[in-house]
CSV table of C-alpha atoms in Angstrom, one decimal:
chain,number,residue,atom,x,y,z
A,1,MET,CA,-107.4,82.2,-44.5
A,2,ALA,CA,-106.7,85.9,-45.0
A,3,ARG,CA,-106.4,87.7,-48.5
A,4,VAL,CA,-103.7,88.2,-50.1
A,5,HIS,CA,-102.8,91.2,-52.0
A,6,SER,CA,-99.2,92.1,-53.7
A,7,ILE,CA,-98.1,93.2,-57.4
A,8,ASP,CA,-98.5,89.2,-57.7
A,9,THR,CA,-101.4,88.6,-56.9
A,10,LEU,CA,-103.2,91.2,-58.1
A,11,LYS,CA,-102.1,90.8,-61.3
A,12,GLU,CA,-102.8,87.1,-61.6
A,13,GLN,CA,-106.5,88.0,-60.5
A,14,ARG,CA,-107.3,90.7,-63.7
A,15,ARG,CA,-106.0,87.8,-65.7
A,16,GLN,CA,-109.0,86.0,-65.5
A,17,GLY,CA,-112.9,87.0,-66.7
A,18,THR,CA,-113.5,90.3,-68.5
A,19,HIS,CA,-113.2,94.2,-66.8
A,20,GLU,CA,-113.9,97.1,-69.0
A,21,ALA,CA,-114.0,100.0,-67.9
A,22,VAL,CA,-114.1,103.8,-69.7
A,23,VAL,CA,-111.5,105.9,-69.3
A,24,PRO,CA,-111.3,110.1,-69.7
A,25,PHE,CA,-109.2,112.2,-71.5
A,26,LEU,CA,-109.0,115.7,-72.5
A,27,ILE,CA,-108.2,116.8,-76.3
A,28,ASN,CA,-107.3,120.0,-77.2
A,29,GLY,CA,-109.4,121.5,-73.6
A,30,GLN,CA,-112.4,119.3,-74.7
A,31,GLN,CA,-113.7,115.9,-72.6
A,32,ALA,CA,-113.3,112.8,-74.5
A,33,GLU,CA,-113.7,109.3,-73.6
A,34,VAL,CA,-112.5,105.6,-74.6
A,35,PRO,CA,-114.2,101.9,-73.1
A,36,LYS,CA,-110.9,99.9,-71.9
A,37,LYS,CA,-111.5,96.2,-72.1
A,38,ILE,CA,-109.5,92.8,-70.1
A,39,VAL,CA,-110.6,90.0,-71.1
A,40,ASN,CA,-108.2,86.9,-69.2
A,41,GLY,CA,-105.5,89.5,-68.9
A,42,GLU,CA,-105.2,90.7,-72.7
A,43,MET,CA,-106.2,94.4,-72.6
A,44,GLU,CA,-107.3,95.6,-76.1
A,45,THR,CA,-105.5,99.0,-77.5
A,46,TYR,CA,-105.4,100.4,-80.7
A,47,GLU,CA,-102.4,100.1,-83.5
A,48,LEU,CA,-101.6,102.7,-85.3
A,49,SER,CA,-102.6,103.3,-89.2
A,50,LYS,CA,-100.1,105.0,-90.1
A,51,PRO,CA,-96.9,107.0,-88.7
A,52,ILE,CA,-97.5,109.4,-85.6
A,53,GLY,CA,-96.8,112.9,-87.3
A,54,GLU,CA,-98.9,112.3,-89.9
A,55,MET,CA,-101.4,112.1,-87.2
A,56,MET,CA,-101.0,115.1,-86.2
A,57,THR,CA,-102.3,116.9,-89.2
A,58,SER,CA,-106.6,116.6,-88.6
A,59,GLU,CA,-108.2,116.5,-85.2
A,60,THR,CA,-109.7,112.8,-86.4
A,61,SER,CA,-106.6,111.4,-85.5
A,62,ARG,CA,-105.0,113.5,-83.0
A,63,LYS,CA,-107.8,111.8,-81.4
A,64,GLU,CA,-107.2,108.6,-82.0
A,65,LEU,CA,-103.4,109.1,-80.9
A,66,LEU,CA,-104.6,110.4,-78.0
A,67,GLN,CA,-106.6,107.1,-77.4
A,68,LYS,CA,-103.6,105.1,-78.3
A,69,VAL,CA,-101.8,106.9,-75.5
A,70,VAL,CA,-104.2,106.5,-73.5
A,71,LEU,CA,-104.9,103.0,-73.0
A,72,ASP,CA,-101.4,102.5,-73.3
A,73,VAL,CA,-100.8,104.6,-69.8
A,74,GLU,CA,-103.3,101.8,-68.3
A,75,LEU,CA,-101.8,99.0,-69.9
A,76,GLY,CA,-99.3,100.7,-67.2
A,77,ARG,CA,-101.6,101.0,-64.7
A,78,GLU,CA,-101.9,97.1,-65.1
A,79,GLU,CA,-98.3,96.2,-64.1
A,80,VAL,CA,-98.4,98.2,-60.9
A,81,PRO,CA,-101.8,97.7,-59.3
A,82,VAL,CA,-102.5,99.7,-56.3
A,83,LEU,CA,-101.8,97.9,-53.0
A,84,TYR,CA,-103.7,99.9,-50.4
A,85,ARG,CA,-107.4,99.4,-50.6
A,86,PRO,CA,-108.1,96.8,-48.6
A,87,ILE,CA,-106.6,99.6,-45.4
A,88,TYR,CA,-108.7,102.8,-46.6
A,89,GLU,CA,-111.9,103.9,-47.3
A,90,THR,CA,-112.2,105.9,-51.2
A,91,LEU,CA,-113.9,109.2,-51.0
A,92,SER,CA,-114.2,111.4,-54.0
A,93,ASP,CA,-115.7,114.8,-54.6
A,94,PRO,CA,-115.0,117.7,-57.3
A,95,ASN,CA,-115.8,120.1,-54.8
A,96,PHE,CA,-113.3,119.4,-51.7
A,97,PRO,CA,-111.5,122.1,-50.9
A,98,LYS,CA,-107.7,122.4,-50.6
A,99,GLU,CA,-107.5,121.3,-46.8
A,100,PHE,CA,-109.3,119.5,-44.2
A,101,ASP,CA,-109.9,119.9,-40.3
A,102,ALA,CA,-108.6,116.6,-38.9
A,103,LYS,CA,-112.0,116.2,-36.7
A,104,TRP,CA,-114.4,116.1,-40.5
A,105,ALA,CA,-113.1,112.2,-40.3
A,106,GLN,CA,-116.3,111.6,-38.3
A,107,TYR,CA,-117.9,108.5,-37.2
A,108,GLY,CA,-121.4,107.5,-35.2
A,109,SER,CA,-121.8,106.5,-32.0
A,110,VAL,CA,-125.0,105.5,-31.2
A,111,VAL,CA,-125.8,103.1,-27.6
A,112,PHE,CA,-129.6,101.8,-27.3
A,113,PHE,CA,-130.6,102.0,-23.5
A,114,GLU,CA,-133.7,100.8,-21.4
A,115,HIS,CA,-135.7,103.4,-21.5
A,116,LEU,CA,-137.7,104.1,-17.9
A,117,GLU,CA,-141.5,106.5,-18.2
A,118,GLY,CA,-140.4,110.0,-17.6
A,119,GLU,CA,-136.7,109.6,-18.4
A,120,GLU,CA,-135.3,111.4,-21.2
A,121,VAL,CA,-133.7,109.6,-24.6
A,122,LYS,CA,-129.8,109.3,-25.1
A,123,PHE,CA,-129.3,110.4,-28.4
A,124,GLY,CA,-125.6,109.7,-29.9
A,125,SER,CA,-122.8,112.0,-30.8
A,126,LEU,CA,-120.2,112.0,-33.7
A,127,GLN,CA,-116.6,110.6,-32.8
A,128,ALA,CA,-113.7,112.4,-34.8
A,129,GLU,CA,-110.7,110.6,-35.7
A,130,GLN,CA,-107.4,112.8,-34.4
A,131,GLY,CA,-105.3,112.8,-37.1
A,132,PRO,CA,-103.0,115.0,-39.4
A,133,ILE,CA,-104.7,118.3,-41.4
A,134,ALA,CA,-105.5,115.8,-44.6
A,135,ARG,CA,-104.3,118.5,-48.0
A,136,ILE,CA,-104.9,117.8,-51.5
A,137,LYS,CA,-102.1,118.1,-53.2
A,138,GLY,CA,-101.6,118.3,-57.3
A,139,PHE,CA,-99.3,115.6,-59.0
A,140,SER,CA,-98.7,115.5,-62.9
A,141,ALA,CA,-95.6,114.3,-65.4
A,142,GLY,CA,-95.3,114.7,-69.0
A,143,PHE,CA,-93.6,113.7,-71.8
A,144,GLU,CA,-93.2,114.7,-75.3
A,145,TYR,CA,-93.1,113.2,-79.1
A,146,THR,CA,-89.9,114.9,-81.0
A,147,LYS,CA,-90.0,115.0,-84.5
A,148,GLU,CA,-87.2,112.8,-84.4
A,149,MET,CA,-90.1,109.5,-83.5
A,150,ASP,CA,-92.3,111.1,-86.3
A,151,ILE,CA,-89.4,110.5,-89.4
A,152,PHE,CA,-88.1,107.3,-87.9
A,153,ASN,CA,-91.1,106.2,-87.2
A,154,GLN,CA,-90.2,104.7,-83.5
A,155,THR,CA,-93.5,103.7,-82.6
A,156,PHE,CA,-91.8,101.4,-80.0
A,157,ASN,CA,-90.4,104.1,-78.2
A,158,PHE,CA,-93.7,106.3,-78.0
A,159,GLU,CA,-95.4,102.9,-76.7
A,160,LEU,CA,-92.7,102.9,-73.6
A,161,LEU,CA,-93.5,106.0,-72.5
A,162,ASN,CA,-97.2,106.0,-72.5
A,163,LYS,CA,-96.6,102.7,-70.6
A,164,ALA,CA,-94.1,104.0,-68.1
A,165,PHE,CA,-96.2,107.4,-67.1
A,166,GLY,CA,-99.0,105.0,-66.4
A,167,GLU,CA,-96.2,102.2,-64.3
A,168,ALA,CA,-95.8,105.6,-62.2
A,169,HIS,CA,-98.4,107.1,-61.8
A,170,ASN,CA,-100.1,103.6,-59.7
A,171,ALA,CA,-96.9,103.7,-57.8
A,172,LEU,CA,-96.9,107.1,-56.7
A,173,LEU,CA,-100.6,105.9,-55.2
A,174,ASN,CA,-99.1,103.3,-53.6
A,175,HIS,CA,-96.8,105.3,-52.0
A,176,LEU,CA,-98.6,108.5,-51.0
A,177,HIS,CA,-100.7,105.8,-48.9
A,178,LEU,CA,-98.3,103.6,-47.7
A,179,ALA,CA,-96.0,105.6,-46.5
A,180,PRO,CA,-97.3,107.4,-43.7
A,181,ILE,CA,-98.1,104.1,-42.5
A,182,ILE,CA,-93.8,102.8,-43.1
A,183,LYS,CA,-92.2,106.2,-42.2
A,184,TYR,CA,-94.4,106.9,-39.0
A,185,GLY,CA,-92.6,107.2,-35.4
A,186,TYR,CA,-94.1,105.1,-32.9
A,187,LYS,CA,-94.6,105.9,-29.3
A,188,ALA,CA,-94.4,102.5,-26.8
A,189,ALA,CA,-98.0,101.9,-26.9
A,190,ASN,CA,-97.7,101.2,-31.2
A,191,LYS,CA,-95.2,99.0,-30.6
A,192,THR,CA,-94.8,95.2,-30.2
A,193,ALA,CA,-90.9,93.6,-29.8
A,194,PRO,CA,-90.2,90.2,-30.4
A,195,VAL,CA,-91.3,87.5,-28.7
A,196,TYR,CA,-88.9,84.2,-28.5
A,197,ILE,CA,-90.4,80.9,-28.2
A,198,LYS,CA,-88.1,77.4,-27.2
A,199,PRO,CA,-89.3,74.2,-30.1
A,200,ASP,CA,-91.1,72.6,-26.6
A,201,GLY,CA,-93.4,75.4,-25.9
A,202,SER,CA,-91.8,77.4,-23.2
A,203,ASP,CA,-90.5,80.9,-23.5
A,204,GLY,CA,-86.5,81.1,-24.5
A,205,THR,CA,-84.5,84.0,-26.1
A,206,ALA,CA,-83.1,84.9,-29.7
A,207,THR,CA,-80.2,82.3,-29.6
A,208,ASP,CA,-82.9,78.9,-28.0
A,209,ALA,CA,-85.8,80.2,-29.8
A,210,HIS,CA,-87.6,78.5,-33.2
A,211,TYR,CA,-88.5,81.1,-35.3
A,212,ILE,CA,-91.9,80.0,-36.7
A,213,LEU,CA,-93.0,79.3,-33.2
A,214,SER,CA,-91.5,82.9,-32.5
A,215,LEU,CA,-93.3,84.7,-35.3
A,216,ARG,CA,-96.6,83.2,-34.2
A,217,ALA,CA,-96.3,84.7,-30.8
A,218,THR,CA,-95.2,88.1,-31.6
A,219,LEU,CA,-97.8,88.1,-33.9
A,220,ARG,CA,-100.4,86.6,-31.7
A,221,LYS,CA,-99.3,89.2,-29.3
A,222,ALA,CA,-99.3,92.2,-31.6
A,223,LEU,CA,-102.9,91.6,-32.1
A,224,LYS,CA,-103.5,91.2,-28.3
A,225,ASP,CA,-101.4,94.6,-28.1
A,226,SER,CA,-104.1,96.4,-30.5
A,227,ARG,CA,-107.5,95.0,-29.2
A,228,THR,CA,-106.5,95.8,-25.6
A,229,ALA,CA,-105.2,99.0,-27.1
A,230,LYS,CA,-109.1,99.2,-28.8
A,231,ARG,CA,-107.6,99.9,-32.0
A,232,PRO,CA,-108.3,95.9,-33.7
A,233,GLY,CA,-106.3,95.3,-36.3
A,234,THR,CA,-106.9,93.1,-39.5
A,235,VAL,CA,-104.8,94.0,-42.1
A,236,LEU,CA,-101.4,93.1,-42.3
A,237,LEU,CA,-98.5,95.3,-44.4
A,238,ALA,CA,-95.0,93.4,-44.9
A,239,ASN,CA,-91.8,93.1,-47.1
A,240,SER,CA,-92.6,89.8,-49.3
A,241,ALA,CA,-89.0,88.3,-47.7
A,242,ASN,CA,-91.1,87.8,-45.5
A,243,LYS,CA,-94.3,86.3,-46.8
A,244,GLU,CA,-93.7,82.5,-46.6
A,245,ASP,CA,-92.5,83.1,-43.3
A,246,ILE,CA,-95.8,84.6,-42.6
A,247,GLN,CA,-97.7,82.5,-43.7
A,248,ASP,CA,-96.4,79.7,-42.1
A,249,ALA,CA,-96.6,81.3,-38.8
A,250,LEU,CA,-100.0,82.1,-39.0
A,251,GLY,CA,-101.3,78.3,-40.1
A,252,SER,CA,-101.5,75.6,-38.2
A,253,MET,CA,-98.8,73.4,-37.9
A,254,THR,CA,-97.5,70.3,-35.2
A,255,LEU,CA,-94.1,70.5,-33.6
A,256,GLN,CA,-92.4,67.7,-31.2
A,257,ALA,CA,-95.9,66.1,-31.1
A,258,THR,CA,-97.6,69.9,-29.9
A,259,PRO,CA,-100.3,70.6,-31.5
A,260,TYR,CA,-100.4,74.9,-32.6
A,261,GLY,CA,-103.6,75.7,-33.9
A,262,ALA,CA,-104.1,78.6,-37.3
A,263,THR,CA,-104.4,82.6,-35.9
A,264,THR,CA,-107.3,84.4,-36.8
A,265,GLY,CA,-108.4,87.7,-37.0
A,266,ILE,CA,-106.0,88.7,-39.8
A,267,SER,CA,-108.4,89.7,-43.1
A,268,ASP,CA,-106.2,90.6,-45.5
A,269,ILE,CA,-102.2,91.1,-46.6
A,270,ILE,CA,-100.9,93.4,-48.1
A,271,TYR,CA,-96.9,92.7,-49.4
A,272,TYR,CA,-95.3,96.2,-50.5
A,273,ASP,CA,-91.4,96.3,-51.5
A,274,GLY,CA,-91.7,99.8,-52.4
A,275,TRP,CA,-90.8,101.1,-56.0
A,276,GLU,CA,-87.6,102.6,-57.7
A,277,ALA,CA,-87.4,104.6,-61.7
A,278,GLN,CA,-84.3,106.4,-63.2
A,279,VAL,CA,-86.0,109.6,-64.8
A,280,SER,CA,-82.7,111.5,-67.1
A,281,LYS,CA,-79.6,110.1,-65.3
A,282,LYS,CA,-81.4,110.3,-61.3
A,283,THR,CA,-83.0,107.2,-59.8
A,284,HIS,CA,-86.0,108.4,-57.9
A,285,VAL,CA,-87.3,105.9,-55.3
A,286,TYR,CA,-90.5,105.0,-52.8
A,287,ASP,CA,-89.7,102.7,-50.1
A,288,GLY,CA,-91.4,99.5,-49.1
A,289,VAL,CA,-91.6,97.9,-45.6
A,290,PRO,CA,-88.6,97.0,-44.3
A,291,GLU,CA,-87.1,93.3,-44.4
A,292,GLY,CA,-88.5,92.3,-40.9
A,293,LYS,CA,-90.7,95.2,-39.9
A,294,VAL,CA,-95.0,94.5,-39.6
A,295,TYR,CA,-97.5,97.0,-39.7
A,296,LEU,CA,-100.8,95.7,-37.6
A,297,ILE,CA,-103.5,98.0,-39.4
A,298,ARG,CA,-107.0,99.1,-38.6
A,299,PRO,CA,-108.5,99.3,-41.5
A,300,LYS,CA,-111.3,102.5,-43.1
A,301,ARG,CA,-111.9,104.4,-40.4
A,302,GLY,CA,-108.8,106.4,-39.6
A,303,PHE,CA,-108.4,106.2,-43.3
A,304,LYS,CA,-109.8,108.1,-45.8
A,305,GLU,CA,-107.7,108.4,-49.9
A,306,LEU,CA,-109.5,111.5,-51.2
A,307,VAL,CA,-110.1,112.2,-54.7
A,308,LYS,CA,-110.6,115.9,-56.0
A,309,GLN,CA,-109.6,114.5,-60.0
A,310,GLY,CA,-108.4,111.7,-60.8
A,311,LEU,CA,-105.5,111.1,-63.2
A,312,GLN,CA,-106.7,113.2,-66.0
A,313,ILE,CA,-104.8,113.3,-69.7
A,314,ASN,CA,-104.6,116.2,-71.5
A,315,ALA,CA,-102.5,116.7,-74.9
A,316,THR,CA,-101.9,119.5,-77.0
A,317,MET,CA,-99.9,120.6,-80.3
A,318,GLY,CA,-96.2,120.8,-79.4
A,319,ASP,CA,-93.2,123.2,-79.4
A,320,LEU,CA,-92.4,124.2,-83.6
A,321,THR,CA,-88.7,125.7,-82.2
A,322,ARG,CA,-87.6,122.6,-80.3
A,323,LEU,CA,-88.7,120.2,-83.2
A,324,VAL,CA,-91.6,119.0,-80.7
A,325,ASP,CA,-94.6,117.3,-82.3
A,326,SER,CA,-96.7,116.9,-79.1
A,327,GLN,CA,-97.3,118.0,-75.4
A,328,VAL,CA,-99.4,114.8,-73.4
A,329,VAL,CA,-99.5,116.0,-70.0
A,330,GLY,CA,-101.0,113.8,-67.3
A,331,ASP,CA,-102.2,115.7,-63.7
A,332,VAL,CA,-104.4,114.3,-60.9
A,333,TRP,CA,-105.1,116.3,-57.5
A,334,ARG,CA,-105.8,114.1,-54.3
A,335,GLY,CA,-104.8,114.2,-51.0
A,336,VAL,CA,-104.3,111.0,-48.0
A,337,PHE,CA,-105.7,111.8,-44.4
A,338,ALA,CA,-104.0,108.5,-42.1
A,339,ALA,CA,-104.6,108.5,-38.2
A,340,VAL,CA,-101.7,106.4,-37.9
A,341,GLU,CA,-101.5,105.7,-34.2
A,342,GLU,CA,-104.7,105.7,-33.6
A,343,ASN,CA,-105.3,103.2,-35.7
A,344,VAL,CA,-101.8,101.3,-36.2
A,345,GLN,CA,-99.2,98.4,-34.5
A,346,GLU,CA,-95.4,98.7,-35.2
A,347,ILE,CA,-94.4,95.3,-35.3
A,348,THR,CA,-90.9,93.8,-34.9
A,349,LEU,CA,-90.2,90.2,-36.1
A,350,PRO,CA,-88.0,88.3,-34.1
A,351,GLY,CA,-84.6,87.4,-35.3
A,352,GLN,CA,-83.6,84.0,-37.2
């Protein structure tokens, strides 16, 4: 049975067992860290012992305050889990250059041949994906704690900002890694059109077809198409509106006394509907998978997540002229290599 990855399923997994990590951050340019622990879905956070403004008066208090900020941000990240991990291989190195030529994404090809006396040994070689150039880019966001928040002790606003910061970071990661697949302009060879099957199992049309049988046949045709093109897909990327239908189509069923076996070959299904947020009266939208479209993906080899620097939170003293007590800025430096054409089959689902 295929593993299902969605916001809800991943959050449910985090509600089971104990998860521990150490989260780094900067305070006035100095490296520090705070332990993160989640037990059965409950995350340990800091409770402030005094008003925010009072915590700006000493180095120890500022560090305690930033520890709370970091953990609140992590709480927000838990609300928007990253979904792309089954597709991408993660490469992390602080020495990454700004740009990568496509040929760096290599893999080895070796074949053993029968050795005949006197013949030269056949040597393996490195093959390269033909995707686009990958670039490391910086992304940042920040927020300010004002004197108004201090004098009215608006800790709830403080926590809301922190949590939203974490949600926005993970939403960006999902967008960076899944948008190249969703937005790509596919050639005919990378497209599978709907297949229509009548209730009796014979070929049909859009007007007389059985929907689940047609969906089953369409997904099987896409699997065959990707295998024929020598880029066999094992991961499905879809909209959650099609979730129940896809699960029905992949499972076994009996219709008009005819048994239909389960469809194999799909290891993971990712449901991604995008993300939306409003900042300063402006709405920002990351588009998800369109309803009625599915992407069959050969993972890992042509998809690389490049991490030069993960999310780093830095806090400094604020701006007295604007009555800002503290400024908190988070930045991340990363890139995405996605050889889409070599590894993805776009599927148009049959209409109901």
